[in-house]
Amino acid sequence: MDISYPAETETFRTEVKGFLAEALPPDWTGIGALDEKAAWSFARDWRRLLAEHRYLSLTWPERYGGRGLSKLHQVVLMEELALAGVPFGLPQDTFGVKMLANTLLHWGTEEQRSHFLPRILSGEDTWCQGYSEPDAGSDLASLTTRAVREGDEWVIDGQKVWTSGAHHSDWIFVLARTDRDAPKHRGISFLLVPLDQPGVEVRPFRMMSGQLHFNEVFFDGARTRADLVVGGVDNGWTVAQSLLGVERGEEAATNPILFRAEVERLVELARLYGRDQDPVIRQRIAWCWSKVEVMRYLGYRILTGWLKGAEPGPESSIAKLFWSEYHTKVTDLAMDIMGLHGQVPVGRPPLRTYRTDDPGAANSSASWSTTYLIARSGTIYAGTSQVQRNILAEKVLGLPREPRLTSP
């Protein structure tokens, strides 16, 4: 297997390394080493710097403020940022820069691109995702939030849940049913909706880690302009599926880096607690290390297809299922190493509300115990483990569909 990168992307890698060497202090060990206030201040300043150098918009066309580079250049950028221990923007940029911007570039009108892309890049508009509902999570096509056309506006009624960062956002992209008589995968539209208006209520709720991240969003006669439909009326399901695929290549590159750094911290944790010579602990650490290596090669396989232009298929469920189930085991081990100390959180908890703690984080009990709680949610968000197994069984292995329960 040839896992080398072409010369033009290695030239770009040299550029990124030079940028990082100039922009970061010489004693930099990662954003996780900063206290909470300093970390957020750094992240905001860092985002502005990435935007100024057009790293946030690397693959966008130049006329929209990008550099017009390839997906592979984006992967190289994400690799180097992860290795340096710096973020790619702020948390809500996952939805604005990564998800919505790429969706607008593929599906949006010229008016939508010209208006929203500069505002996403500058940070003037922050976005969240309105997909899941109380009775439509894994079976998203069963959503019941509806939008009715009234003159030059859509009127929206319904509820979304698990809406990450909605309490910090200005806009939400919403899947809403616009044709009740159509089959459930049709008759859905992808709408851009302002949050600061009558008829929208955002209710944050606290995670078991203690963090405020998820929200319920209620629509009661909320409105948005009729032209703020992306990809055409009743074509939202197709648009939504393409949006869900935009992160696959980057995650394939960065997940193994973040998880390997976490295992290295785990080794140091075992030494800190005097458990590094325990044969059972050593065996479990070796298991974790081997799984991260498997994850790395799974990532290469995803990247190979992604960079050849293939759309993410059902096989991508392998990687999601693998890392999310693995992460519950590695954090179990961390808690076992700390013993009762892990039950008393001391130190700074993670800034991140998913996957690993930030690079450079200290081996505090608060870091590991919070990550332990966060790891459980990884088997739920972005598709539960049960759903991933069903996808692999039915669409990859060709097994029959799971029987559906019927009411007596």
CSV table of C-alpha atoms in Angstrom, one decimal:
chain,number,residue,atom,x,y,z
A,1,MET,CA,0.0,0.0,0.0
A,2,ASP,CA,1.4,3.4,-1.0
A,3,ILE,CA,0.4,5.9,1.7
A,4,SER,CA,2.6,8.7,0.5
A,5,TYR,CA,1.2,12.1,-0.6
A,6,PRO,CA,1.9,13.7,-3.9
A,7,ALA,CA,4.6,16.4,-4.2
A,8,GLU,CA,2.3,19.3,-4.4
A,9,THR,CA,0.6,18.5,-1.1
A,10,GLU,CA,3.9,18.0,0.6
A,11,THR,CA,5.0,21.4,-0.6
A,12,PHE,CA,1.8,22.8,1.0
A,13,ARG,CA,2.6,20.8,4.1
A,14,THR,CA,5.9,22.7,4.3
A,15,GLU,CA,4.0,26.0,4.0
A,16,VAL,CA,1.6,25.0,6.9
A,17,LYS,CA,4.5,23.9,9.1
A,18,GLY,CA,6.2,27.3,8.4
A,19,PHE,CA,3.0,29.2,9.3
A,20,LEU,CA,2.7,27.2,12.5
A,21,ALA,CA,6.3,27.8,13.5
A,22,GLU,CA,5.9,31.5,13.0
A,23,ALA,CA,2.4,31.9,14.6
A,24,LEU,CA,2.9,29.7,17.7
A,25,PRO,CA,5.2,30.4,20.7
A,26,PRO,CA,8.4,28.3,20.9
A,27,ASP,CA,7.2,26.5,24.0
A,28,TRP,CA,3.8,25.6,22.7
A,29,THR,CA,2.5,22.2,23.7
A,30,GLY,CA,-1.1,22.4,22.7
A,31,ILE,CA,-4.3,24.4,23.5
A,32,GLY,CA,-5.1,21.8,26.2
A,33,ALA,CA,-2.2,23.2,28.3
A,34,LEU,CA,-3.9,26.6,28.7
A,35,ASP,CA,-6.4,27.4,31.4
A,36,GLU,CA,-10.0,27.6,30.3
A,37,LYS,CA,-10.1,31.4,29.9
A,38,ALA,CA,-6.8,31.6,28.1
A,39,ALA,CA,-7.8,28.6,25.8
A,40,TRP,CA,-11.0,30.3,24.7
A,41,SER,CA,-9.2,33.6,24.1
A,42,PHE,CA,-6.5,31.8,22.1
A,43,ALA,CA,-9.1,29.9,20.0
A,44,ARG,CA,-10.9,33.1,19.0
A,45,ASP,CA,-7.7,34.8,18.0
A,46,TRP,CA,-6.5,31.7,16.2
A,47,ARG,CA,-9.7,31.5,14.2
A,48,ARG,CA,-9.2,35.1,13.0
A,49,LEU,CA,-5.6,34.2,11.9
A,50,LEU,CA,-6.7,31.1,10.0
A,51,ALA,CA,-9.4,33.1,8.2
A,52,GLU,CA,-6.9,35.9,7.3
A,53,HIS,CA,-4.6,33.3,5.7
A,54,ARG,CA,-7.6,31.6,4.0
A,55,TYR,CA,-7.0,28.3,5.7
A,56,LEU,CA,-10.6,28.2,7.0
A,57,SER,CA,-11.7,28.4,3.3
A,58,LEU,CA,-8.9,26.5,1.7
A,59,THR,CA,-11.0,24.5,-0.8
A,60,TRP,CA,-13.5,27.3,-1.6
A,61,PRO,CA,-13.3,29.0,-4.9
A,62,GLU,CA,-11.2,32.2,-4.8
A,63,ARG,CA,-14.2,34.4,-5.7
A,64,TYR,CA,-15.8,33.4,-2.4
A,65,GLY,CA,-12.6,34.1,-0.3
A,66,GLY,CA,-11.0,30.7,-0.7
A,67,ARG,CA,-7.8,29.4,-2.2
A,68,GLY,CA,-9.3,26.9,-4.6
A,69,LEU,CA,-7.1,24.0,-3.4
A,70,SER,CA,-8.0,20.3,-3.3
A,71,LYS,CA,-9.5,18.0,-0.7
A,72,LEU,CA,-6.1,16.5,-0.2
A,73,HIS,CA,-4.7,19.9,0.7
A,74,GLN,CA,-7.5,20.2,3.3
A,75,VAL,CA,-6.5,16.8,4.8
A,76,VAL,CA,-2.8,17.9,5.0
A,77,LEU,CA,-3.9,21.1,6.8
A,78,MET,CA,-6.0,19.1,9.3
A,79,GLU,CA,-3.2,16.7,10.0
A,80,GLU,CA,-0.7,19.5,10.7
A,81,LEU,CA,-3.2,21.4,12.9
A,82,ALA,CA,-3.9,18.3,14.9
A,83,LEU,CA,-0.2,17.5,15.3
A,84,ALA,CA,0.4,21.1,16.5
A,85,GLY,CA,-2.4,20.9,19.0
A,86,VAL,CA,-4.4,23.8,17.6
A,87,PRO,CA,-8.1,23.8,16.6
A,88,PHE,CA,-9.6,24.4,13.2
A,89,GLY,CA,-11.7,27.4,14.2
A,90,LEU,CA,-14.3,27.5,16.9
A,91,PRO,CA,-16.8,24.7,17.8
A,92,GLN,CA,-19.7,26.1,15.7
A,93,ASP,CA,-17.4,26.2,12.6
A,94,THR,CA,-18.1,22.5,12.3
A,95,PHE,CA,-21.6,23.5,11.2
A,96,GLY,CA,-20.9,26.8,9.4
A,97,VAL,CA,-17.5,26.4,7.7
A,98,LYS,CA,-17.4,22.6,7.2
A,99,MET,CA,-21.0,21.6,6.8
A,100,LEU,CA,-23.1,24.5,5.5
A,101,ALA,CA,-20.5,26.2,3.4
A,102,ASN,CA,-19.6,23.1,1.5
A,103,THR,CA,-23.3,22.4,1.0
A,104,LEU,CA,-23.9,25.9,-0.3
A,105,LEU,CA,-21.0,25.5,-2.7
A,106,HIS,CA,-22.6,22.3,-4.1
A,107,TRP,CA,-26.4,23.0,-3.8
A,108,GLY,CA,-26.8,26.7,-3.2
A,109,THR,CA,-27.8,29.5,-5.5
A,110,GLU,CA,-25.4,32.3,-6.4
A,111,GLU,CA,-27.3,34.7,-4.2
A,112,GLN,CA,-27.1,32.3,-1.3
A,113,ARG,CA,-23.4,31.8,-1.7
A,114,SER,CA,-22.6,35.4,-2.2
A,115,HIS,CA,-24.5,36.4,0.9
A,116,PHE,CA,-23.7,33.7,3.4
A,117,LEU,CA,-20.2,32.5,2.6
A,118,PRO,CA,-18.4,35.8,3.5
A,119,ARG,CA,-20.4,36.0,6.7
A,120,ILE,CA,-19.6,32.4,7.6
A,121,LEU,CA,-15.9,33.1,7.0
A,122,SER,CA,-15.8,36.3,9.0
A,123,GLY,CA,-17.7,34.7,11.9
A,124,GLU,CA,-20.4,37.2,11.6
A,125,ASP,CA,-23.0,34.4,11.3
A,126,THR,CA,-22.7,31.3,13.4
A,127,TRP,CA,-24.7,28.2,12.6
A,128,CYS,CA,-26.2,25.1,14.1
A,129,GLN,CA,-27.9,22.0,12.7
A,130,GLY,CA,-31.6,21.2,13.0
A,131,TYR,CA,-32.0,17.6,12.1
A,132,SER,CA,-33.0,15.3,15.0
A,133,GLU,CA,-36.4,15.4,16.6
A,134,PRO,CA,-37.8,13.6,19.7
A,135,ASP,CA,-39.3,10.9,17.5
A,136,ALA,CA,-37.0,11.2,14.5
A,137,GLY,CA,-33.4,10.6,15.4
A,138,SER,CA,-31.9,7.5,13.9
A,139,ASP,CA,-35.0,7.3,11.6
A,140,LEU,CA,-34.6,10.9,10.5
A,141,ALA,CA,-36.9,10.6,7.6
A,142,SER,CA,-39.8,10.3,10.1
A,143,LEU,CA,-39.4,14.0,11.0
A,144,THR,CA,-42.6,16.0,11.6
A,145,THR,CA,-41.4,19.6,11.8
A,146,ARG,CA,-43.3,21.2,9.0
A,147,ALA,CA,-42.9,24.3,6.8
A,148,VAL,CA,-45.9,25.9,5.0
A,149,ARG,CA,-45.4,28.5,2.2
A,150,GLU,CA,-47.2,31.7,2.9
A,151,GLY,CA,-46.5,34.3,0.3
A,152,ASP,CA,-42.8,35.2,0.3
A,153,GLU,CA,-42.1,33.2,3.5
A,154,TRP,CA,-42.0,29.7,5.0
A,155,VAL,CA,-43.9,29.3,8.3
A,156,ILE,CA,-42.3,26.6,10.5
A,157,ASP,CA,-43.8,24.6,13.4
A,158,GLY,CA,-42.2,21.7,15.2
A,159,GLN,CA,-39.3,20.8,17.5
A,160,LYS,CA,-35.6,19.8,17.0
A,161,VAL,CA,-33.4,18.2,19.7
A,162,TRP,CA,-29.7,17.5,20.3
A,163,THR,CA,-29.0,20.8,18.6
A,164,SER,CA,-25.3,21.4,19.3
A,165,GLY,CA,-24.5,25.0,20.2
A,166,ALA,CA,-27.9,26.5,19.3
A,167,HIS,CA,-27.7,28.8,22.3
A,168,HIS,CA,-24.5,30.3,20.8
A,169,SER,CA,-25.8,30.5,17.2
A,170,ASP,CA,-27.5,33.1,14.9
A,171,TRP,CA,-28.9,30.7,12.3
A,172,ILE,CA,-30.0,27.1,12.0
A,173,PHE,CA,-30.3,24.9,8.9
A,174,VAL,CA,-33.5,22.9,9.3
A,175,LEU,CA,-34.9,19.8,7.7
A,176,ALA,CA,-38.7,20.4,7.5
A,177,ARG,CA,-41.5,18.6,5.8
A,178,THR,CA,-43.0,20.7,3.0
A,179,ASP,CA,-45.2,18.0,1.4
A,180,ARG,CA,-47.2,15.9,3.9
A,181,ASP,CA,-48.5,13.6,1.1
A,182,ALA,CA,-45.1,12.6,-0.3
A,183,PRO,CA,-43.3,9.4,0.8
A,184,LYS,CA,-41.3,10.1,4.0
A,185,HIS,CA,-37.9,10.4,2.2
A,186,ARG,CA,-39.4,13.0,-0.1
A,187,GLY,CA,-41.4,16.1,0.6
A,188,ILE,CA,-38.6,17.4,2.9
A,189,SER,CA,-36.8,20.7,2.3
A,190,PHE,CA,-33.5,22.1,3.6
A,191,LEU,CA,-34.3,25.6,5.0
A,192,LEU,CA,-32.0,28.4,6.4
A,193,VAL,CA,-33.7,29.9,9.4
A,194,PRO,CA,-32.7,32.9,11.6
A,195,LEU,CA,-32.9,32.0,15.3
A,196,ASP,CA,-33.3,35.6,16.7
A,197,GLN,CA,-37.0,36.0,16.0
A,198,PRO,CA,-40.4,35.5,17.6
A,199,GLY,CA,-41.6,31.9,17.3
A,200,VAL,CA,-38.2,30.4,18.1
A,201,GLU,CA,-37.3,29.2,21.6
A,202,VAL,CA,-33.9,27.6,22.4
A,203,ARG,CA,-33.6,25.6,25.6
A,204,PRO,CA,-30.1,24.4,26.6
A,205,PHE,CA,-29.9,21.2,28.7
A,206,ARG,CA,-26.9,20.1,30.8
A,207,MET,CA,-25.0,16.9,29.8
A,208,MET,CA,-24.0,14.4,32.4
A,209,SER,CA,-20.5,15.8,32.0
A,210,GLY,CA,-21.9,19.0,33.5
A,211,GLN,CA,-21.4,20.9,30.2
A,212,LEU,CA,-24.0,23.0,28.3
A,213,HIS,CA,-23.8,21.9,24.7
A,214,PHE,CA,-27.1,20.4,23.4
A,215,ASN,CA,-30.4,22.2,23.1
A,216,GLU,CA,-34.0,21.8,22.3
A,217,VAL,CA,-35.3,24.2,19.7
A,218,PHE,CA,-39.0,24.9,19.4
A,219,PHE,CA,-40.6,26.5,16.3
A,220,ASP,CA,-44.0,28.1,16.7
A,221,GLY,CA,-44.9,30.1,13.6
A,222,ALA,CA,-41.2,30.9,13.0
A,223,ARG,CA,-40.5,32.4,9.6
A,224,THR,CA,-37.8,32.5,6.9
A,225,ARG,CA,-37.7,33.9,3.4
A,226,ALA,CA,-39.1,31.7,0.6
A,227,ASP,CA,-35.8,31.9,-1.3
A,228,LEU,CA,-33.8,30.4,1.6
A,229,VAL,CA,-34.3,26.8,0.5
A,230,VAL,CA,-31.1,25.0,-0.5
A,231,GLY,CA,-31.2,22.5,-3.3
A,232,GLY,CA,-34.8,23.0,-4.2
A,233,VAL,CA,-38.2,22.5,-2.5
A,234,ASP,CA,-38.8,18.9,-1.5
A,235,ASN,CA,-35.2,17.9,-2.3
A,236,GLY,CA,-33.9,18.2,1.3
A,237,TRP,CA,-33.3,14.6,1.9
A,238,THR,CA,-30.7,14.4,-0.9
A,239,VAL,CA,-29.1,17.7,0.3
A,240,ALA,CA,-29.0,16.4,3.9
A,241,GLN,CA,-27.2,13.2,2.9
A,242,SER,CA,-24.5,15.1,1.0
A,243,LEU,CA,-24.0,17.4,3.9
A,244,LEU,CA,-23.4,14.5,6.3
A,245,GLY,CA,-20.5,13.3,4.1
A,246,VAL,CA,-18.4,16.4,4.0
A,247,GLU,CA,-16.4,15.6,7.2
A,248,ARG,CA,-15.4,12.0,6.4
A,249,GLY,CA,-12.1,12.7,4.8
A,250,GLU,CA,-10.9,15.2,7.4
A,251,GLU,CA,-12.0,12.9,10.3
A,252,ALA,CA,-10.2,10.0,8.7
A,253,ALA,CA,-7.0,12.0,8.8
A,254,THR,CA,-7.4,13.6,12.3
A,255,ASN,CA,-9.1,11.0,14.4
A,256,PRO,CA,-6.1,8.6,14.6
A,257,ILE,CA,-3.8,11.6,15.5
A,258,LEU,CA,-6.1,12.7,18.4
A,259,PHE,CA,-6.6,9.1,19.7
A,260,ARG,CA,-2.9,8.3,19.5
A,261,ALA,CA,-2.1,11.4,21.6
A,262,GLU,CA,-4.7,10.2,24.1
A,263,VAL,CA,-3.1,6.8,24.4
A,264,GLU,CA,0.2,8.5,25.0
A,265,ARG,CA,-1.4,10.5,27.8
A,266,LEU,CA,-2.8,7.2,29.1
A,267,VAL,CA,0.7,5.7,29.4
A,268,GLU,CA,1.8,8.7,31.4
A,269,LEU,CA,-1.3,8.4,33.6
A,270,ALA,CA,-0.4,4.8,34.4
A,271,ARG,CA,3.1,5.9,35.4
A,272,LEU,CA,1.7,8.8,37.5
A,273,TYR,CA,-0.4,6.4,39.5
A,274,GLY,CA,2.3,3.7,39.7
A,275,ARG,CA,0.3,1.2,37.5
A,276,ASP,CA,2.7,1.0,34.6
A,277,GLN,CA,4.2,-2.3,35.7
A,278,ASP,CA,0.9,-3.9,36.4
A,279,PRO,CA,0.7,-6.7,33.7
A,280,VAL,CA,-3.1,-6.4,33.3
A,281,ILE,CA,-2.9,-2.6,32.8
A,282,ARG,CA,0.0,-3.0,30.4
A,283,GLN,CA,-2.0,-5.6,28.4
A,284,ARG,CA,-5.0,-3.2,28.2
A,285,ILE,CA,-2.8,-0.3,27.1
A,286,ALA,CA,-1.3,-2.5,24.4
A,287,TRP,CA,-4.8,-3.3,23.2
A,288,CYS,CA,-5.7,0.4,23.0
A,289,TRP,CA,-2.5,1.1,21.0
A,290,SER,CA,-3.3,-1.7,18.6
A,291,LYS,CA,-6.8,-0.4,18.0
A,292,VAL,CA,-5.5,3.1,17.3
A,293,GLU,CA,-3.3,1.6,14.6
A,294,VAL,CA,-6.2,-0.2,13.1
A,295,MET,CA,-8.1,3.1,13.1
A,296,ARG,CA,-5.2,4.7,11.2
A,297,TYR,CA,-5.4,2.2,8.4
A,298,LEU,CA,-9.2,2.4,8.3
A,299,GLY,CA,-8.7,6.1,7.9
A,300,TYR,CA,-6.3,5.5,5.0
A,301,ARG,CA,-8.9,3.4,3.3
A,302,ILE,CA,-11.6,6.0,3.7
A,303,LEU,CA,-9.2,8.7,2.4
A,304,THR,CA,-8.3,6.6,-0.7
A,305,GLY,CA,-11.9,6.5,-1.9
A,306,TRP,CA,-12.7,10.1,-0.8
A,307,LEU,CA,-9.8,11.6,-2.6
A,308,LYS,CA,-10.7,9.7,-5.8
A,309,GLY,CA,-14.0,11.5,-5.7
A,310,ALA,CA,-16.2,8.7,-4.3
A,311,GLU,CA,-19.1,9.7,-2.1
A,312,PRO,CA,-19.0,8.3,1.4
A,313,GLY,CA,-20.9,5.0,1.3
A,314,PRO,CA,-22.2,2.6,3.9
A,315,GLU,CA,-18.7,1.3,4.5
A,316,SER,CA,-17.9,4.5,6.4
A,317,SER,CA,-20.1,3.2,9.2
A,318,ILE,CA,-17.2,0.8,10.0
A,319,ALA,CA,-15.0,3.7,11.1
A,320,LYS,CA,-17.8,5.4,13.1
A,321,LEU,CA,-18.7,2.2,14.9
A,322,PHE,CA,-15.0,1.3,15.5
A,323,TRP,CA,-13.8,4.6,17.1
A,324,SER,CA,-16.9,5.2,19.2
A,325,GLU,CA,-17.0,1.8,20.8
A,326,TYR,CA,-13.2,1.8,21.2
A,327,HIS,CA,-13.4,5.1,23.1
A,328,THR,CA,-15.6,3.8,25.8
A,329,LYS,CA,-12.9,1.1,26.5
A,330,VAL,CA,-9.9,3.4,26.7
A,331,THR,CA,-11.7,5.8,29.0
A,332,ASP,CA,-12.8,2.8,31.1
A,333,LEU,CA,-9.2,2.0,31.5
A,334,ALA,CA,-8.3,5.5,32.5
A,335,MET,CA,-10.9,5.4,35.3
A,336,ASP,CA,-9.6,2.0,36.5
A,337,ILE,CA,-6.0,3.4,36.6
A,338,MET,CA,-7.1,6.4,38.8
A,339,GLY,CA,-9.4,4.3,41.0
A,340,LEU,CA,-11.2,6.4,43.6
A,341,HIS,CA,-9.2,9.5,42.5
A,342,GLY,CA,-11.2,9.5,39.3
A,343,GLN,CA,-14.4,10.0,41.3
A,344,VAL,CA,-13.1,13.4,42.5
A,345,PRO,CA,-12.6,15.7,39.5
A,346,VAL,CA,-9.6,18.0,40.0
A,347,GLY,CA,-8.2,20.3,37.4
A,348,ARG,CA,-9.6,21.7,34.2
A,349,PRO,CA,-12.2,19.7,32.3
A,350,PRO,CA,-12.0,19.4,28.5
A,351,LEU,CA,-13.1,22.3,26.3
A,352,ARG,CA,-14.1,19.8,23.7
A,353,THR,CA,-17.6,18.2,24.1
A,354,TYR,CA,-16.8,15.2,21.8
A,355,ARG,CA,-14.0,12.7,21.3
A,356,THR,CA,-10.7,13.3,23.1
A,357,ASP,CA,-9.5,16.1,25.4
A,358,ASP,CA,-7.6,18.9,23.7
A,359,PRO,CA,-3.9,18.2,22.7
A,360,GLY,CA,-1.5,19.1,25.5
A,361,ALA,CA,-4.1,18.6,28.2
A,362,ALA,CA,-2.8,17.7,31.7
A,363,ASN,CA,-3.5,14.3,33.2
A,364,SER,CA,-6.0,15.6,35.6
A,365,SER,CA,-8.9,13.5,37.0
A,366,ALA,CA,-11.3,16.2,35.7
A,367,SER,CA,-9.9,15.7,32.2
A,368,TRP,CA,-10.3,11.9,32.2
A,369,SER,CA,-13.5,11.6,34.1
A,370,THR,CA,-15.2,14.2,31.8
A,371,THR,CA,-13.8,12.5,28.7
A,372,TYR,CA,-15.1,9.2,30.1
A,373,LEU,CA,-18.7,10.6,30.2
A,374,ILE,CA,-18.3,12.2,26.8
A,375,ALA,CA,-17.2,8.9,25.3
A,376,ARG,CA,-20.6,7.4,26.0
A,377,SER,CA,-22.3,9.9,23.9
A,378,GLY,CA,-20.0,9.0,21.0
A,379,THR,CA,-21.9,5.7,20.6
A,380,ILE,CA,-25.1,7.8,20.1
A,381,TYR,CA,-24.4,11.0,18.2
A,382,ALA,CA,-23.9,10.9,14.4
A,383,GLY,CA,-25.8,7.6,14.3
A,384,THR,CA,-26.0,5.1,17.2
A,385,SER,CA,-23.9,1.9,17.3
A,386,GLN,CA,-27.1,-0.1,16.7
A,387,VAL,CA,-27.9,1.9,13.6
A,388,GLN,CA,-24.3,1.6,12.3
A,389,ARG,CA,-24.5,-2.2,12.7
A,390,ASN,CA,-27.8,-2.4,10.9
A,391,ILE,CA,-26.3,-0.3,8.0
A,392,LEU,CA,-23.4,-2.6,7.8
A,393,ALA,CA,-25.5,-5.8,8.0
A,394,GLU,CA,-28.0,-4.7,5.4
A,395,LYS,CA,-26.1,-2.5,2.9
A,396,VAL,CA,-22.6,-4.0,3.1
A,397,LEU,CA,-23.1,-7.7,4.1
A,398,GLY,CA,-26.5,-8.0,2.3
A,399,LEU,CA,-28.3,-9.5,5.2
A,400,PRO,CA,-32.1,-9.2,5.5
A,401,ARG,CA,-33.6,-6.2,7.2
A,402,GLU,CA,-34.3,-6.4,10.9
A,403,PRO,CA,-37.9,-7.3,11.5
A,404,ARG,CA,-40.0,-4.3,12.7
A,405,LEU,CA,-42.1,-4.7,15.8
A,406,THR,CA,-45.8,-4.4,15.2
A,407,SER,CA,-48.4,-3.4,17.8
A,408,PRO,CA,-50.6,-6.3,19.0
